[in-house]
Amino acid sequence: MTRDSGLGQSTPVDQDPIDAAIDAVLADMVSLARPVDLRARVLDRAGGPSRNAESGARTPLWRRPGSPGVGGRPAGIAGLGFKIAAAAAAVLVAALAWNRSAREPRRPENAAEQTAQVQPVQGSRPRAQVHGSTGARSTLDQGTSNLEPATRTRNLEPRTVNRDPLVSAAALELANQIPPLDTPQLDVPVLEPIVPLATADLSIAPIEIAPLDVDRSSIQ
Amino acid sequence: MSIDRVSDRELVERARGGDAAAFGELVERHQQAVVRAALAVLGDPADAEDVAQDAFVLAFRRLESFRGDASFKTWVLTIAWHEALNRRRSLVRRLARLVRLDDLVDPPAARAHDVILERTEHASHIRRLVRALPRRYRDALLLAATGECTVEDMAAVLGVPAGTVKWRVHRARAMLRAQLRELGYEA
């Protein structure tokens, strides 16, 4: 004798219909609609165990042919990550190389650049390096640069002011207007003091202050 | 000797030695239990198959670390269970962005009353109540419902004593019964 459990299934009368309904639903929730066959998929992904033919040692799975990114198989996420890392490293190296080449003085390659160079003015000291934005070594740093003669020599070389010929020419013109340090800048006549300082009377006479003659009664 | 009569332990040894067919036999023997266990966690057959496949591949890669303290079935079930839990966490996170989590986990009582009025909806209603159970009870209940595991297997998979497994299954059923009676089911 059976009873309807409420789920369209018949259950023995001695079973609580609520329990029967629960069992039916639970069985349905974990039942497989179709047969499962994972064997081929698993073995295809795992690649199968293999041994090194010469040493007999097991080859790590990630190095076996058939593993992602190995032996012609399309690279998976790991291969993609490696490519991204390699590309980032290449960009970083290129950026460093470009930055280094921008900081180093270029050798003049044509006549325009040769005319754009600042020539040291006669009688003056070599021009100090422009530091800061260019990232060049400071003068303090140069004191410790004895171990790098090439760098020190390079810093004393005339430098290209600007690679733009027009701007460089303007800068050259301005630079040529700067007089040498050991020549007087202006032709100012030297004036002799009227009274020699040694003989001048620097004493100050006492000042007498007369009392104010104010009619206090007029101030209200 | 036919490979059908070889024990799991012997197959594991052969698989360690490079016998792919031996591992394939292990997969064939236990795939149904593994898929059903994953289904108990995930509720979706396609996801369960994916997780089972991942679990077997992982087991293959870790075959050297299998000590044989438990059976191969329990071992691979445990791997699949944890894989399924990880998958469920990521699924819940994904779903939480799309729908309100409250609707998913705890359906409103008013809606439940409407559903129960229609006889053909009873099964889906009970299914919702099962899904609304606390995870520790629901997982134990559904894993027991697969019929593929002994209490000892379940204890190993869930990482709790066997007595706790029994208690959780009993408690889950009691909660379901109480909720169904509240909603109008008569014994």
Coordinates of C-alpha atoms in Angstrom, one line a residue:
Chain A
M1 CA 0.0 0.0 0.0
T2 CA 1.4 3.3 -1.0
R3 CA 0.6 7.0 -0.5
D4 CA 1.1 10.1 -2.7
S5 CA 4.0 12.0 -1.2
G6 CA 2.9 15.3 -2.9
L7 CA 5.7 15.1 -5.4
G8 CA 4.1 12.7 -7.8
Q9 CA 5.9 9.7 -6.3
S10 CA 4.4 6.8 -4.3
T11 CA 6.0 5.9 -1.0
P12 CA 5.3 3.3 1.6
V13 CA 2.5 4.2 4.0
D14 CA 4.7 3.7 7.0
Q15 CA 7.0 6.6 5.9
D16 CA 6.3 10.1 6.9
P17 CA 5.2 11.8 3.7
I18 CA 7.2 14.9 4.5
D19 CA 10.3 12.7 4.9
A20 CA 9.5 11.0 1.7
A21 CA 9.1 14.4 -0.1
I22 CA 12.5 15.5 1.3
D23 CA 14.2 12.3 0.2
A24 CA 12.8 12.6 -3.3
V25 CA 14.0 16.2 -3.6
L26 CA 17.4 15.4 -2.2
A27 CA 17.8 12.5 -4.6
D28 CA 16.8 14.6 -7.5
M29 CA 19.3 17.4 -6.5
V30 CA 22.3 15.0 -6.6
S31 CA 21.2 12.8 -9.4
L32 CA 23.1 12.8 -12.7
A33 CA 20.9 13.4 -15.8
R34 CA 23.4 11.6 -18.0
P35 CA 26.3 9.2 -17.6
V36 CA 29.6 10.8 -16.9
D37 CA 32.7 10.0 -18.8
L38 CA 35.7 11.9 -17.5
R39 CA 38.4 9.4 -18.4
A40 CA 39.4 10.8 -21.7
R41 CA 39.2 14.4 -20.5
V42 CA 41.3 13.8 -17.4
L43 CA 44.0 11.9 -19.3
D44 CA 44.1 14.4 -22.0
R45 CA 44.6 17.3 -19.5
A46 CA 47.0 15.4 -17.3
G47 CA 49.1 14.2 -20.2
G48 CA 49.8 10.9 -18.6
P49 CA 52.7 10.1 -16.3
S50 CA 56.0 9.8 -18.0
R51 CA 59.5 8.9 -17.1
N52 CA 62.7 10.3 -18.4
A53 CA 64.0 7.6 -20.7
E54 CA 67.6 8.1 -19.7
S55 CA 67.6 8.7 -16.0
G56 CA 64.3 7.1 -15.1
A57 CA 63.4 10.2 -13.1
R58 CA 59.8 11.5 -13.3
T59 CA 59.5 14.6 -15.4
P60 CA 57.5 17.4 -13.8
L61 CA 54.1 17.6 -15.3
W62 CA 54.5 21.2 -16.3
R63 CA 57.5 20.2 -18.5
R64 CA 55.8 17.3 -20.1
P65 CA 54.8 17.6 -23.7
G66 CA 51.1 18.5 -23.8
S67 CA 51.3 20.6 -20.7
P68 CA 50.1 24.2 -21.2
G69 CA 52.7 26.3 -22.9
V70 CA 54.9 23.3 -23.7
G71 CA 55.5 21.4 -26.8
G72 CA 53.4 23.2 -29.3
R73 CA 50.2 23.1 -27.3
P74 CA 48.4 26.5 -27.1
A75 CA 49.7 28.3 -24.1
G76 CA 47.2 28.7 -21.3
I77 CA 46.9 31.4 -18.7
A78 CA 50.5 30.7 -17.5
G79 CA 51.9 31.2 -21.0
L80 CA 49.9 34.4 -21.4
G81 CA 51.3 35.7 -18.1
F82 CA 54.8 34.9 -19.2
K83 CA 54.3 36.8 -22.4
I84 CA 52.9 39.8 -20.6
A85 CA 55.8 39.8 -18.2
A86 CA 58.3 39.5 -21.0
A87 CA 56.7 42.4 -22.9
A88 CA 56.7 44.5 -19.8
A89 CA 60.4 43.8 -19.2
A90 CA 61.2 44.7 -22.8
V91 CA 59.3 48.0 -22.5
L92 CA 61.2 48.7 -19.2
V93 CA 64.5 48.1 -20.8
A94 CA 63.7 50.3 -23.8
A95 CA 62.5 53.1 -21.5
L96 CA 65.7 52.9 -19.5
A97 CA 67.8 52.9 -22.6
W98 CA 66.0 55.9 -24.0
N99 CA 66.3 57.8 -20.7
R100 CA 70.0 57.1 -20.6
S101 CA 70.5 58.3 -24.2
A102 CA 68.6 61.4 -23.5
R103 CA 70.8 62.2 -20.5
E104 CA 74.1 61.7 -22.3
P105 CA 75.5 64.6 -24.4
R106 CA 75.2 63.8 -28.1
R107 CA 78.1 64.2 -30.4
P108 CA 77.4 66.9 -33.0
E109 CA 76.4 65.2 -36.2
N110 CA 75.9 68.2 -38.5
A111 CA 77.0 71.8 -39.0
A112 CA 73.8 73.2 -37.4
E113 CA 74.5 71.4 -34.2
Q114 CA 78.1 72.5 -34.2
T115 CA 77.0 76.2 -34.4
A116 CA 74.5 75.6 -31.7
Q117 CA 77.1 74.6 -29.2
V118 CA 78.1 77.0 -26.4
Q119 CA 81.8 77.8 -26.6
P120 CA 83.5 78.6 -23.3
V121 CA 84.2 82.3 -23.0
Q122 CA 87.8 83.2 -22.8
G123 CA 89.0 83.9 -19.3
S124 CA 86.1 82.3 -17.6
R125 CA 85.9 79.1 -15.8
P126 CA 84.2 76.2 -17.5
R127 CA 80.5 76.5 -17.2
A128 CA 78.8 74.7 -14.4
Q129 CA 76.6 71.8 -15.3
V130 CA 72.9 72.5 -15.2
H131 CA 71.6 70.1 -12.6
G132 CA 68.3 69.0 -11.4
S133 CA 65.9 68.5 -14.2
T134 CA 68.5 66.9 -16.4
G135 CA 69.4 64.4 -13.8
A136 CA 73.1 65.1 -14.2
R137 CA 75.6 64.7 -11.3
S138 CA 75.9 67.6 -9.0
T139 CA 79.2 69.4 -8.4
L140 CA 79.4 67.7 -5.0
D141 CA 79.0 64.4 -6.7
Q142 CA 81.9 65.3 -9.0
G143 CA 84.2 65.4 -6.0
T144 CA 83.7 61.7 -5.6
S145 CA 83.9 60.9 -9.2
N146 CA 87.7 60.3 -9.3
L147 CA 87.0 56.7 -9.9
E148 CA 85.1 57.7 -13.1
P149 CA 87.5 59.8 -15.2
A150 CA 85.4 59.3 -18.3
T151 CA 82.3 60.8 -16.6
R152 CA 84.2 63.7 -15.2
T153 CA 85.8 64.6 -18.6
R154 CA 82.5 64.3 -20.2
N155 CA 80.9 66.8 -17.9
L156 CA 83.5 69.4 -18.8
E157 CA 82.9 69.2 -22.4
P158 CA 80.9 71.9 -24.2
R159 CA 77.3 70.8 -24.2
T160 CA 74.6 71.2 -26.7
V161 CA 72.1 73.8 -25.3
N162 CA 69.2 72.6 -27.3
R163 CA 68.7 70.3 -30.2
D164 CA 66.4 72.8 -31.9
P165 CA 68.6 74.9 -34.2
L166 CA 66.6 78.0 -33.8
V167 CA 66.5 77.8 -30.0
S168 CA 70.1 76.8 -29.9
A169 CA 71.1 79.8 -32.0
A170 CA 69.2 82.2 -29.7
A171 CA 70.8 80.6 -26.7
L172 CA 74.2 80.9 -28.3
E173 CA 73.6 84.6 -28.9
L174 CA 72.6 85.2 -25.3
A175 CA 75.6 83.2 -24.1
N176 CA 78.0 85.3 -26.1
Q177 CA 76.7 88.4 -24.5
I178 CA 77.8 87.2 -21.1
P179 CA 81.2 88.9 -20.4
P180 CA 84.1 87.0 -18.9
L181 CA 84.3 87.1 -15.1
D182 CA 87.6 89.0 -15.0
T183 CA 86.6 92.0 -17.0
P184 CA 84.6 94.9 -15.6
Q185 CA 81.0 94.7 -16.7
L186 CA 80.3 98.4 -16.8
D187 CA 82.6 101.4 -17.5
V188 CA 81.7 103.2 -14.3
P189 CA 84.2 106.0 -13.3
V190 CA 85.6 105.6 -9.8
L191 CA 84.6 108.6 -7.7
E192 CA 86.9 109.8 -4.9
P193 CA 85.1 110.7 -1.7
I194 CA 84.9 114.5 -1.1
V195 CA 86.0 114.1 2.5
P196 CA 88.5 111.4 3.2
L197 CA 87.0 109.0 5.6
A198 CA 90.0 109.0 7.8
T199 CA 89.7 112.8 8.4
A200 CA 86.0 113.2 8.4
D201 CA 84.3 114.5 11.6
L202 CA 81.8 111.8 12.3
S203 CA 80.8 113.3 15.7
I204 CA 77.1 114.1 15.9
A205 CA 76.2 117.4 17.6
P206 CA 73.6 117.1 20.4
I207 CA 70.1 118.2 19.2
E208 CA 68.2 120.6 21.5
I209 CA 64.5 120.2 21.5
A210 CA 62.6 123.3 22.4
P211 CA 59.5 122.9 24.5
L212 CA 56.3 123.3 22.6
D213 CA 54.5 126.5 23.1
V214 CA 50.9 125.3 23.1
D215 CA 47.9 126.9 24.6
R216 CA 46.4 124.0 26.5
S217 CA 43.1 125.8 27.1
S218 CA 42.3 125.8 23.4
I219 CA 42.5 122.0 23.3
Q220 CA 39.2 120.4 24.3
Chain B
M1 CA 45.1 -10.2 -14.6
S2 CA 42.2 -8.1 -15.8
I3 CA 42.5 -4.5 -14.7
D4 CA 38.9 -4.7 -13.4
R5 CA 40.0 -6.9 -10.5
V6 CA 43.0 -4.8 -9.5
S7 CA 42.6 -2.9 -6.2
D8 CA 42.7 0.9 -6.1
R9 CA 46.0 0.8 -4.2
E10 CA 47.6 -1.3 -7.0
L11 CA 46.2 1.0 -9.6
V12 CA 47.7 4.0 -7.8
E13 CA 51.1 2.2 -7.8
R14 CA 50.9 1.5 -11.5
A15 CA 49.8 5.1 -12.2
R16 CA 52.8 6.3 -10.2
G17 CA 54.9 4.1 -12.4
G18 CA 53.6 5.9 -15.5
D19 CA 50.7 3.7 -16.4
A20 CA 48.1 6.1 -17.8
A21 CA 45.5 3.3 -18.2
A22 CA 45.7 2.5 -14.5
F23 CA 44.8 6.1 -13.6
G24 CA 42.1 6.0 -16.2
E25 CA 40.6 3.0 -14.5
L26 CA 40.7 4.9 -11.2
V27 CA 38.8 7.8 -12.8
E28 CA 36.2 5.4 -14.3
R29 CA 35.7 3.8 -10.9
H30 CA 35.1 6.9 -8.9
Q31 CA 33.9 9.6 -11.3
Q32 CA 30.3 9.2 -10.4
A33 CA 30.8 9.6 -6.7
V34 CA 33.1 12.6 -7.3
V35 CA 30.7 14.3 -9.7
R36 CA 27.7 13.7 -7.3
A37 CA 29.7 15.1 -4.4
A38 CA 30.5 18.2 -6.4
L39 CA 26.9 18.4 -7.5
A40 CA 25.9 18.4 -3.8
V41 CA 28.0 21.6 -3.3
L42 CA 27.3 23.4 -6.6
G43 CA 23.8 22.3 -7.7
D44 CA 24.8 22.5 -11.3
P45 CA 25.8 19.3 -13.3
A46 CA 28.0 21.1 -15.7
D47 CA 30.0 22.9 -12.9
A48 CA 30.1 19.6 -11.0
E49 CA 31.7 17.8 -14.0
D50 CA 34.2 20.6 -14.4
V51 CA 35.2 20.4 -10.8
A52 CA 35.4 16.6 -10.9
Q53 CA 37.7 16.8 -13.9
D54 CA 39.9 19.4 -12.1
A55 CA 39.9 17.2 -9.0
F56 CA 41.2 14.1 -10.9
V57 CA 43.8 16.1 -12.7
L58 CA 44.9 17.6 -9.4
A59 CA 45.0 14.1 -7.9
F60 CA 47.1 12.9 -10.7
R61 CA 49.6 15.7 -10.2
R62 CA 49.7 15.0 -6.5
L63 CA 49.9 11.2 -6.8
E64 CA 53.3 11.2 -5.2
S65 CA 51.9 12.8 -2.1
F66 CA 49.1 10.1 -1.6
R67 CA 50.2 8.2 1.4
G68 CA 47.5 5.6 1.4
D69 CA 46.2 6.4 4.9
A70 CA 42.7 6.7 3.5
S71 CA 41.3 5.1 0.4
F72 CA 41.9 6.6 -3.0
K73 CA 38.2 7.3 -3.2
T74 CA 38.1 9.3 0.0
W75 CA 41.3 11.2 -1.0
V76 CA 39.9 12.2 -4.4
L77 CA 36.5 13.0 -2.9
T78 CA 38.2 15.4 -0.4
I79 CA 40.1 17.1 -3.3
A80 CA 36.9 17.5 -5.3
W81 CA 35.0 18.7 -2.2
H82 CA 37.5 21.5 -1.6
E83 CA 37.6 22.4 -5.3
A84 CA 33.8 22.6 -5.3
L85 CA 33.8 24.8 -2.2
N86 CA 36.2 27.2 -3.9
R87 CA 34.1 27.2 -7.0
R88 CA 31.0 27.9 -5.0
R89 CA 32.7 30.8 -3.2
S90 CA 33.6 32.4 -6.5
L91 CA 30.1 31.7 -7.9
V92 CA 28.5 33.3 -4.9
R93 CA 30.7 36.4 -5.3
R94 CA 29.8 36.6 -9.0
L95 CA 26.1 36.1 -8.3
A96 CA 26.1 38.6 -5.4
R97 CA 26.9 41.3 -8.0
L98 CA 23.9 40.4 -10.1
V99 CA 21.1 39.6 -7.5
R100 CA 20.5 40.3 -3.9
L101 CA 22.0 37.6 -1.9
D102 CA 19.0 37.5 0.5
D103 CA 16.7 36.4 -2.3
L104 CA 19.1 33.6 -3.1
V105 CA 19.7 32.3 0.4
D106 CA 16.6 33.1 2.3
P107 CA 13.5 33.4 0.1
P108 CA 10.8 35.6 1.7
A109 CA 8.0 33.8 3.5
A110 CA 5.3 35.5 1.6
R111 CA 6.7 34.2 -1.7
A112 CA 7.1 30.7 -0.2
H113 CA 3.4 30.7 0.8
D114 CA 2.4 31.6 -2.8
V115 CA 4.6 28.8 -4.1
I116 CA 3.2 26.1 -1.9
L117 CA -0.3 26.8 -3.1
E118 CA 0.6 25.2 -6.4
R119 CA 1.1 21.4 -6.1
T120 CA 3.4 21.2 -9.1
E121 CA 5.8 23.7 -7.4
H122 CA 6.3 21.6 -4.3
A123 CA 9.5 20.1 -5.4
S124 CA 11.1 23.4 -6.3
H125 CA 9.9 24.8 -3.0
I126 CA 11.6 22.1 -1.0
R127 CA 14.7 22.6 -3.1
R128 CA 14.7 26.2 -2.1
L129 CA 14.4 25.3 1.5
V130 CA 17.3 22.9 1.2
R131 CA 19.4 25.6 -0.4
A132 CA 18.4 28.0 2.3
L133 CA 19.8 25.7 5.1
P134 CA 23.0 26.8 6.7
R135 CA 25.9 25.5 4.7
R136 CA 27.3 23.1 7.2
Y137 CA 23.9 21.3 7.4
R138 CA 23.1 21.5 3.8
D139 CA 26.5 20.1 2.6
A140 CA 26.3 17.1 5.0
L141 CA 22.7 16.4 4.0
L142 CA 23.3 16.5 0.3
L143 CA 26.6 14.5 0.5
A144 CA 24.7 11.9 2.4
A145 CA 21.9 12.0 -0.2
T146 CA 24.4 11.0 -2.9
G147 CA 24.5 7.5 -1.4
E148 CA 28.1 7.2 -2.6
C149 CA 29.8 7.8 0.8
T150 CA 30.0 6.0 4.1
V151 CA 29.8 8.1 7.2
E152 CA 33.6 7.6 7.6
D153 CA 34.1 8.9 4.0
M154 CA 31.9 11.9 4.8
A155 CA 33.8 12.6 8.0
A156 CA 37.1 12.6 6.1
V157 CA 35.7 14.8 3.3
L158 CA 34.1 17.3 5.7
G159 CA 36.9 17.2 8.2
V160 CA 34.7 16.5 11.2
P161 CA 34.1 13.5 13.4
A162 CA 31.6 10.9 12.2
G163 CA 29.3 11.8 15.1
T164 CA 29.2 15.4 13.9
V165 CA 28.3 14.2 10.4
K166 CA 25.3 12.2 11.8
W167 CA 24.2 15.1 13.9
R168 CA 24.3 17.6 11.0
V169 CA 22.3 15.3 8.7
H170 CA 19.7 14.7 11.5
R171 CA 19.6 18.4 12.3
A172 CA 19.2 19.4 8.6
R173 CA 16.2 17.1 8.2
A174 CA 14.6 18.3 11.4
M175 CA 14.9 21.9 10.2
L176 CA 13.4 21.0 6.8
R177 CA 10.5 19.2 8.4
A178 CA 9.7 22.0 10.8
Q179 CA 9.7 24.6 8.0
L180 CA 7.5 22.4 5.8
R181 CA 5.0 22.0 8.6
E182 CA 4.9 25.7 9.1
L183 CA 4.1 26.2 5.5
G184 CA 1.2 23.8 5.5
Y185 CA 2.5 20.4 4.9
E186 CA 0.7 17.7 6.8
A187 CA 2.3 14.5 7.9

